Amino acid sequence: MKRVLSGIQPTADSFHLGNYLGAIKQWVALQDTHDAFYCVVDLHSLTVDVDPKLMTERTLKSVAQLIALGLDPNRCTIFVQSHIHQHNQLAWIMECLAGFGEASRMTQFKDKSQKAGSDRTTVGLFTYPLLQAADIMLYQANLVPVGEDQRQHIELTRDLGQRFNSRYGDTLVVPEPYIMKAGAKINDLQDPTAKMSKSAASQSGVIDILDEPSINIKKIKSAVTDTGREVTFDEAEKPGISNLITILSSLTSKSQSEIEKEFSGKGYGDFKGEVAQAVADYFSPIRNRSLELLTSKSELAEIIKAGAKKAEVVAEATLAKVYKNLGLLPRKGSE
Ligand code: TYM
């Protein structure tokens, strides 16, 4: 069975619709066909200031949401990144393999560091993609299901894997990105030319899956729409409507053209009402299940513990191979 790895940061009280449609929906599908490893990347979320209490809470909330969204701990491995120390160890190797210029070209780093200013940009933000490369190659993953915004990080991972293999012999599996055509970039409802994001200045265009259905219905009904009245998919001319068509199509079995046909001549109001209801119907049971899972923290802890145990075996085997091929002297008694 081919292997899959992906990760998500516990940086908010809820995952948003972009996280689900861009990534987690594919994670759920791939657990049936692949040996799948999914991690809550708590170390990645340390690149900005954290509140320790929130960190613990959000990590548990993340695991609860992943299960409520359809990950089954019996069919995939769910774990917390900081439980497996080998991530940091392989990250150092990646840092020594990557060029400074190469890392400086990462657009997410450029955007975020520009916004924060150099005094508030951490070194961790700069090395973030190298820890991500380590996450992926530590599990010898063949596929990495992510949203479009992660394409460049996966490209960098591939380059580093190829570089390692050509210098030190075949060691690491070079992964492929797994990015869907539709849903890989869900946009903000109030600014449909920008991606939906946890760090958006205003949350009025962000659909949190743990929010009350009534809040999400309201947000969708007040989504920015475009000039004209026709519900047609045209990303350049109608980014707002196109984004809503993508959302509706991804949550139902309706295709883009079926949606266009259904709303032909009906106008934006009816259409937004239908999208709002579809989102509420889809996420309302998931919200309830997440909240229910969060009432039994010991059960969640057991799942996380079992995940770490499975992840550790794979991680240690890869790291040992990497160290050996680099010629690092084996510790006495462990060779
Ligand atoms: P994070 O937590 O920022 O995002 C998690 C996933 O959600 C996707 N995503 C979106 N997809 C579509 N539309 C959007 N508006 C949208 N916003 C976010 C992201 O592409 C991502 O797949 N760097 C990773 C975390 C990570 C990782 C890894 C991923 C760390 N190590 C190893 C894969 C493999 C990230 O963006 O997390």
GROMACS .gro file of C-alpha atoms and ligand atoms in nm:
model
  372
    1MET     CA    1   0.000   0.000   0.000
    2LYS     CA    2   0.128   0.343  -0.088
    3ARG     CA    3   0.171   0.586   0.196
    4VAL     CA    4   0.007   0.923   0.256
    5LEU     CA    5   0.104   1.192   0.503
    6SER     CA    6  -0.048   1.528   0.574
    7GLY     CA    7  -0.072   1.776   0.861
    8ILE     CA    8  -0.280   2.060   0.998
    9GLN     CA    9  -0.195   2.331   1.252
   10PRO     CA   10  -0.395   2.364   1.575
   11THR     CA   11  -0.398   2.743   1.544
   12ALA     CA   12  -0.768   2.816   1.584
   13ASP     CA   13  -1.071   2.703   1.782
   14SER     CA   14  -1.212   2.545   1.469
   15PHE     CA   15  -1.098   2.430   1.128
   16HIS     CA   16  -1.253   2.631   0.847
   17LEU     CA   17  -1.427   2.529   0.529
   18GLY     CA   18  -1.106   2.574   0.324
   19ASN     CA   19  -0.918   2.329   0.547
   20TYR     CA   20  -1.191   2.073   0.497
   21LEU     CA   21  -1.249   2.105   0.123
   22GLY     CA   22  -0.883   2.164   0.036
   23ALA     CA   23  -0.734   1.893   0.252
   24ILE     CA   24  -0.928   1.691   0.511
   25LYS     CA   25  -1.197   1.570   0.269
   26GLN     CA   26  -0.919   1.402   0.068
   27TRP     CA   27  -0.758   1.265   0.385
   28VAL     CA   28  -1.083   1.084   0.462
   29ALA     CA   29  -1.103   0.932   0.114
   30LEU     CA   30  -0.737   0.827   0.109
   31GLN     CA   31  -0.752   0.634   0.437
   32ASP     CA   32  -0.930   0.353   0.251
   33THR     CA   33  -0.677   0.314  -0.027
   34HIS     CA   34  -0.350   0.413   0.141
   35ASP     CA   35  -0.146   0.361   0.455
   36ALA     CA   36  -0.232   0.704   0.588
   37PHE     CA   37  -0.059   0.917   0.855
   38TYR     CA   38  -0.220   1.243   0.962
   39CYS     CA   39  -0.067   1.474   1.217
   40VAL     CA   40  -0.167   1.777   1.414
   41VAL     CA   41   0.144   1.988   1.358
   42ASP     CA   42   0.166   2.165   1.692
   43LEU     CA   43   0.535   2.250   1.645
   44HIS     CA   44   0.456   2.436   1.325
   45SER     CA   45   0.210   2.653   1.513
   46LEU     CA   46   0.487   2.783   1.743
   47THR     CA   47   0.616   3.022   1.478
   48VAL     CA   48   0.388   3.287   1.629
   49ASP     CA   49   0.322   3.363   1.999
   50VAL     CA   50   0.115   3.098   2.169
   51ASP     CA   51  -0.105   3.079   2.473
   52PRO     CA   52  -0.007   2.748   2.637
   53LYS     CA   53  -0.357   2.674   2.765
   54LEU     CA   54  -0.513   2.738   2.424
   55MET     CA   55  -0.244   2.524   2.261
   56THR     CA   56  -0.342   2.217   2.465
   57GLU     CA   57  -0.711   2.277   2.408
   58ARG     CA   58  -0.679   2.337   2.036
   59THR     CA   59  -0.465   2.028   1.985
   60LEU     CA   60  -0.737   1.813   2.141
   61LYS     CA   61  -1.004   2.001   1.947
   62SER     CA   62  -0.814   1.935   1.626
   63VAL     CA   63  -0.805   1.562   1.687
   64ALA     CA   64  -1.176   1.560   1.778
   65GLN     CA   65  -1.264   1.745   1.457
   66LEU     CA   66  -1.054   1.513   1.241
   67ILE     CA   67  -1.242   1.214   1.379
   68ALA     CA   68  -1.580   1.386   1.350
   69LEU     CA   69  -1.499   1.475   0.988
   70GLY     CA   70  -1.445   1.108   0.908
   71LEU     CA   71  -1.095   0.996   0.999
   72ASP     CA   72  -1.112   0.654   1.161
   73PRO     CA   73  -0.826   0.574   1.400
   74ASN     CA   74  -0.861   0.208   1.299
   75ARG     CA   75  -0.802   0.287   0.933
   76CYS     CA   76  -0.537   0.559   0.961
   77THR     CA   77  -0.279   0.686   1.206
   78ILE     CA   78  -0.367   1.012   1.381
   79PHE     CA   79  -0.090   1.165   1.589
   80VAL     CA   80   0.055   1.482   1.736
   81GLN     CA   81   0.378   1.601   1.577
   82SER     CA   82   0.560   1.695   1.901
   83HIS     CA   83   0.518   1.339   2.031
   84ILE     CA   84   0.763   1.216   1.770
   85HIS     CA   85   1.100   1.380   1.832
   86GLN     CA   86   1.241   1.247   1.505
   87HIS     CA   87   1.057   1.530   1.320
   88ASN     CA   88   1.295   1.785   1.471
   89GLN     CA   89   1.595   1.564   1.408
   90LEU     CA   90   1.521   1.518   1.039
   91ALA     CA   91   1.430   1.888   1.014
   92TRP     CA   92   1.788   1.976   1.109
   93ILE     CA   93   1.918   1.757   0.828
   94MET     CA   94   1.679   1.936   0.588
   95GLU     CA   95   1.802   2.274   0.714
   96CYS     CA   96   2.158   2.173   0.634
   97LEU     CA   97   2.054   2.055   0.288
   98ALA     CA   98   1.844   2.357   0.185
   99GLY     CA   99   1.997   2.673   0.047
  100PHE     CA  100   1.929   3.006   0.218
  101GLY     CA  101   1.815   3.154  -0.113
  102GLU     CA  102   1.591   2.856  -0.182
  103ALA     CA  103   1.418   2.894   0.155
  104SER     CA  104   1.394   3.271   0.106
  105ARG     CA  105   1.191   3.218  -0.209
  106MET     CA  106   0.900   3.051  -0.029
  107THR     CA  107   0.602   3.275  -0.097
  108GLN     CA  108   0.426   3.198   0.233
  109PHE     CA  109   0.738   3.311   0.420
  110LYS     CA  110   0.770   3.620   0.205
  111ASP     CA  111   0.403   3.718   0.257
  112LYS     CA  112   0.393   3.650   0.629
  113SER     CA  113   0.730   3.805   0.710
  114GLN     CA  114   0.643   4.112   0.509
  115LYS     CA  115   0.321   4.154   0.706
  116ALA     CA  116   0.486   4.096   1.044
  117GLY     CA  117   0.806   4.294   0.983
  118SER     CA  118   1.153   4.152   1.043
  119ASP     CA  119   1.160   4.205   1.421
  120ARG     CA  120   0.843   4.004   1.467
  121THR     CA  121   0.932   3.735   1.214
  122THR     CA  122   1.078   3.431   1.386
  123VAL     CA  123   1.357   3.212   1.253
  124GLY     CA  124   1.103   2.931   1.293
  125LEU     CA  125   0.882   3.090   1.028
  126PHE     CA  126   1.179   3.081   0.793
  127THR     CA  127   1.258   2.714   0.860
  128TYR     CA  128   0.888   2.613   0.870
  129PRO     CA  129   0.898   2.447   0.523
  130LEU     CA  130   1.202   2.241   0.625
  131LEU     CA  131   1.018   2.098   0.924
  132GLN     CA  132   0.732   2.027   0.685
  133ALA     CA  133   0.970   1.846   0.447
  134ALA     CA  134   1.089   1.639   0.743
  135ASP     CA  135   0.727   1.555   0.843
  136ILE     CA  136   0.664   1.418   0.498
  137MET     CA  137   0.983   1.227   0.427
  138LEU     CA  138   1.012   1.083   0.777
  139TYR     CA  139   0.713   0.866   0.680
  140GLN     CA  140   0.845   0.792   0.330
  141ALA     CA  141   0.513   0.928   0.201
  142ASN     CA  142   0.423   0.885  -0.166
  143LEU     CA  143   0.136   1.133  -0.160
  144VAL     CA  144   0.067   1.455   0.027
  145PRO     CA  145  -0.296   1.576   0.015
  146VAL     CA  146  -0.299   1.955   0.065
  147GLY     CA  147  -0.457   2.274  -0.064
  148GLU     CA  148  -0.309   2.476  -0.349
  149ASP     CA  149  -0.123   2.710  -0.110
  150GLN     CA  150   0.108   2.422  -0.011
  151ARG     CA  151   0.225   2.333  -0.362
  152GLN     CA  152   0.552   2.523  -0.332
  153HIS     CA  153   0.636   2.356   0.000
  154ILE     CA  154   0.584   2.013  -0.153
  155GLU     CA  155   0.802   2.111  -0.450
  156LEU     CA  156   1.077   2.210  -0.205
  157THR     CA  157   1.033   1.878  -0.024
  158ARG     CA  158   1.078   1.694  -0.353
  159ASP     CA  159   1.393   1.890  -0.434
  160LEU     CA  160   1.541   1.815  -0.093
  161GLY     CA  161   1.454   1.445  -0.118
  162GLN     CA  162   1.617   1.420  -0.460
  163ARG     CA  163   1.921   1.611  -0.337
  164PHE     CA  164   1.963   1.384  -0.036
  165ASN     CA  165   1.929   1.072  -0.248
  166SER     CA  166   2.175   1.187  -0.511
  167ARG     CA  167   2.438   1.284  -0.251
  168TYR     CA  168   2.400   1.003  -0.002
  169GLY     CA  169   2.232   0.719  -0.190
  170ASP     CA  170   1.870   0.620  -0.227
  171THR     CA  171   1.717   0.689   0.114
  172LEU     CA  172   1.403   0.901   0.100
  173VAL     CA  173   1.083   0.857  -0.098
  174VAL     CA  174   1.024   1.166  -0.313
  175PRO     CA  175   0.656   1.258  -0.259
  176GLU     CA  176   0.392   1.382  -0.500
  177PRO     CA  177   0.147   1.657  -0.411
  178TYR     CA  178  -0.221   1.552  -0.417
  179ILE     CA  179  -0.416   1.868  -0.493
  180MET     CA  180  -0.773   1.857  -0.617
  181LYS     CA  181  -0.889   2.068  -0.911
  182ALA     CA  182  -1.197   2.193  -0.728
  183GLY     CA  183  -1.179   2.300  -0.365
  184ALA     CA  184  -0.800   2.340  -0.349
  185LYS     CA  185  -0.847   2.711  -0.294
  186ILE     CA  186  -1.162   2.818  -0.114
  187ASN     CA  187  -1.184   3.193  -0.091
  188ASP     CA  188  -1.294   3.435   0.176
  189LEU     CA  189  -1.667   3.514   0.154
  190GLN     CA  190  -1.609   3.887   0.200
  191ASP     CA  191  -1.301   3.908  -0.021
  192PRO     CA  192  -1.339   3.632  -0.280
  193THR     CA  193  -1.004   3.708  -0.440
  194ALA     CA  194  -0.818   3.608  -0.119
  195LYS     CA  195  -0.806   3.257   0.027
  196MET     CA  196  -1.015   3.174   0.330
  197SER     CA  197  -0.769   3.186   0.617
  198LYS     CA  198  -0.752   3.145   0.994
  199SER     CA  199  -0.542   3.458   1.012
  200ALA     CA  200  -0.782   3.681   0.814
  201ALA     CA  201  -0.826   4.026   0.971
  202SER     CA  202  -1.203   3.981   0.981
  203GLN     CA  203  -1.373   3.647   1.047
  204SER     CA  204  -1.693   3.749   0.868
  205GLY     CA  205  -1.579   3.576   0.548
  206VAL     CA  206  -1.453   3.259   0.719
  207ILE     CA  207  -1.678   2.957   0.778
  208ASP     CA  208  -1.571   2.774   1.093
  209ILE     CA  209  -1.701   2.423   1.098
  210LEU     CA  210  -1.757   2.430   1.476
  211ASP     CA  211  -1.964   2.748   1.464
  212GLU     CA  212  -2.338   2.737   1.530
  213PRO     CA  213  -2.520   2.662   1.201
  214SER     CA  214  -2.715   2.990   1.235
  215ILE     CA  215  -2.390   3.191   1.234
  216ASN     CA  216  -2.267   3.020   0.919
  217ILE     CA  217  -2.603   3.062   0.747
  218LYS     CA  218  -2.583   3.435   0.818
  219LYS     CA  219  -2.224   3.459   0.691
  220ILE     CA  220  -2.309   3.287   0.364
  221LYS     CA  221  -2.623   3.490   0.309
  222SER     CA  222  -2.415   3.806   0.345
  223ALA     CA  223  -2.132   3.681   0.122
  224VAL     CA  224  -2.011   3.938  -0.130
  225THR     CA  225  -2.151   3.868  -0.476
  226ASP     CA  226  -2.065   4.009  -0.813
  227THR     CA  227  -2.230   4.236  -1.065
  228GLY     CA  228  -2.498   4.076  -1.281
  229ARG     CA  229  -2.768   3.831  -1.167
  230GLU     CA  230  -2.679   3.501  -1.333
  231VAL     CA  231  -2.541   3.214  -1.127
  232THR     CA  232  -2.257   3.113  -1.358
  233PHE     CA  233  -1.903   2.992  -1.292
  234ASP     CA  234  -1.651   3.250  -1.404
  235GLU     CA  235  -1.359   3.297  -1.166
  236ALA     CA  236  -1.228   3.614  -1.331
  237GLU     CA  237  -1.558   3.801  -1.365
  238LYS     CA  238  -1.758   3.642  -1.083
  239PRO     CA  239  -1.517   3.535  -0.807
  240GLY     CA  240  -1.782   3.550  -0.532
  241ILE     CA  241  -2.043   3.338  -0.710
  242SER     CA  242  -1.778   3.098  -0.844
  243ASN     CA  243  -1.648   3.041  -0.490
  244LEU     CA  244  -2.001   2.961  -0.369
  245ILE     CA  245  -2.059   2.726  -0.664
  246THR     CA  246  -1.737   2.542  -0.575
  247ILE     CA  247  -1.850   2.513  -0.212
  248LEU     CA  248  -2.197   2.383  -0.302
  249SER     CA  249  -2.063   2.142  -0.559
  250SER     CA  250  -1.801   2.005  -0.318
  251LEU     CA  251  -2.053   1.944  -0.041
  252THR     CA  252  -2.322   1.787  -0.259
  253SER     CA  253  -2.304   1.555  -0.555
  254LYS     CA  254  -2.411   1.833  -0.793
  255SER     CA  255  -2.174   1.937  -1.068
  256GLN     CA  256  -2.098   2.298  -1.159
  257SER     CA  257  -2.319   2.286  -1.466
  258GLU     CA  258  -2.607   2.123  -1.277
  259ILE     CA  259  -2.594   2.408  -1.027
  260GLU     CA  260  -2.588   2.668  -1.306
  261LYS     CA  261  -2.889   2.502  -1.467
  262GLU     CA  262  -3.082   2.474  -1.140
  263PHE     CA  263  -3.044   2.845  -1.065
  264SER     CA  264  -3.081   2.976  -1.415
  265GLY     CA  265  -3.306   3.284  -1.394
  266LYS     CA  266  -3.342   3.261  -1.015
  267GLY     CA  267  -3.089   3.522  -0.896
  268TYR     CA  268  -2.832   3.535  -0.620
  269GLY     CA  269  -3.064   3.539  -0.317
  270ASP     CA  270  -3.212   3.193  -0.376
  271PHE     CA  271  -2.871   3.055  -0.461
  272LYS     CA  272  -2.705   3.186  -0.144
  273GLY     CA  273  -2.995   3.046   0.061
  274GLU     CA  274  -2.931   2.700  -0.084
  275VAL     CA  275  -2.554   2.716  -0.022
  276ALA     CA  276  -2.617   2.833   0.335
  277GLN     CA  277  -2.854   2.543   0.402
  278ALA     CA  278  -2.616   2.288   0.245
  279VAL     CA  279  -2.329   2.406   0.466
  280ALA     CA  280  -2.548   2.400   0.778
  281ASP     CA  281  -2.684   2.051   0.700
  282TYR     CA  282  -2.338   1.914   0.624
  283PHE     CA  283  -2.153   2.047   0.928
  284SER     CA  284  -2.421   2.041   1.194
  285PRO     CA  285  -2.379   1.665   1.276
  286ILE     CA  286  -2.000   1.705   1.254
  287ARG     CA  287  -2.012   1.991   1.503
  288ASN     CA  288  -2.224   1.781   1.742
  289ARG     CA  289  -1.992   1.482   1.711
  290SER     CA  290  -1.683   1.698   1.775
  291LEU     CA  291  -1.837   1.846   2.089
  292GLU     CA  292  -1.937   1.499   2.206
  293LEU     CA  293  -1.584   1.363   2.150
  294LEU     CA  294  -1.444   1.653   2.350
  295THR     CA  295  -1.641   1.543   2.653
  296SER     CA  296  -1.435   1.224   2.676
  297LYS     CA  297  -1.080   1.352   2.677
  298SER     CA  298  -0.940   1.021   2.801
  299GLU     CA  299  -1.070   0.847   2.489
  300LEU     CA  300  -0.903   1.111   2.272
  301ALA     CA  301  -0.582   1.070   2.470
  302GLU     CA  302  -0.587   0.695   2.403
  303ILE     CA  303  -0.628   0.752   2.029
  304ILE     CA  304  -0.339   1.000   2.029
  305LYS     CA  305  -0.120   0.764   2.230
  306ALA     CA  306  -0.187   0.473   1.993
  307GLY     CA  307  -0.114   0.701   1.695
  308ALA     CA  308   0.222   0.803   1.838
  309LYS     CA  309   0.317   0.442   1.892
  310LYS     CA  310   0.252   0.357   1.526
  311ALA     CA  311   0.413   0.674   1.393
  312GLU     CA  312   0.726   0.632   1.602
  313VAL     CA  313   0.818   0.297   1.450
  314VAL     CA  314   0.819   0.436   1.096
  315ALA     CA  315   0.988   0.762   1.200
  316GLU     CA  316   1.271   0.586   1.383
  317ALA     CA  317   1.341   0.350   1.093
  318THR     CA  318   1.372   0.641   0.848
  319LEU     CA  319   1.587   0.852   1.077
  320ALA     CA  320   1.822   0.559   1.142
  321LYS     CA  321   1.862   0.509   0.768
  322VAL     CA  322   1.926   0.881   0.713
  323TYR     CA  323   2.187   0.896   0.992
  324LYS     CA  324   2.357   0.582   0.865
  325ASN     CA  325   2.376   0.705   0.508
  326LEU     CA  326   2.516   1.037   0.630
  327GLY     CA  327   2.789   0.845   0.808
  328LEU     CA  328   2.695   0.961   1.157
  329LEU     CA  329   2.870   0.735   1.405
  330PRO     CA  330   2.622   0.486   1.556
  331ARG     CA  331   2.577   0.512   1.930
  332LYS     CA  332   2.757   0.219   2.098
  333GLY     CA  333   2.521  -0.071   2.153
  334SER     CA  334   2.259   0.044   1.901
  335GLU     CA  335   2.438  -0.051   1.576
  336TYM     P1  336  -0.265   2.465   0.771
  336TYM     O1  337  -0.312   2.424   0.906
  336TYM     O2  338  -0.239   2.611   0.748
  336TYM     O3  339  -0.368   2.416   0.662
  336TYM     C1  340  -0.416   2.283   0.661
  336TYM     C2  341  -0.460   2.242   0.522
  336TYM     O4  342  -0.568   2.323   0.476
  336TYM     C3  343  -0.539   2.371   0.345
  336TYM     N1  344  -0.604   2.503   0.328
  336TYM     C4  345  -0.688   2.534   0.228
  336TYM     N2  346  -0.733   2.463   0.124
  336TYM     C5  347  -0.821   2.524   0.041
  336TYM     N3  348  -0.864   2.652   0.056
  336TYM     C6  349  -0.820   2.727   0.160
  336TYM     N4  350  -0.865   2.851   0.176
  336TYM     C7  351  -0.727   2.668   0.252
  336TYM     N5  352  -0.667   2.713   0.363
  336TYM     C8  353  -0.591   2.611   0.410
  336TYM     C9  354  -0.387   2.382   0.341
  336TYM     O5  355  -0.341   2.381   0.207
  336TYM    C10  356  -0.347   2.258   0.419
  336TYM     O6  357  -0.345   2.144   0.335
  336TYM     N6  358   0.189   2.376   0.608
  336TYM    C11  359   0.068   2.298   0.635
  336TYM    C12  360   0.080   2.210   0.757
  336TYM    C13  361   0.182   2.099   0.745
  336TYM    C14  362   0.181   1.993   0.650
  336TYM    C15  363   0.293   1.910   0.684
  336TYM    C16  364   0.100   1.959   0.543
  336TYM    C17  365   0.289   2.079   0.826
  336TYM     N7  366   0.355   1.966   0.789
  336TYM    C18  367   0.323   1.796   0.611
  336TYM    C19  368   0.132   1.845   0.470
  336TYM    C20  369   0.242   1.764   0.503
  336TYM    C21  370  -0.049   2.394   0.644
  336TYM     O7  371  -0.069   2.472   0.558
  336TYM     O8  372  -0.133   2.382   0.748
   0.00000   0.00000   0.00000
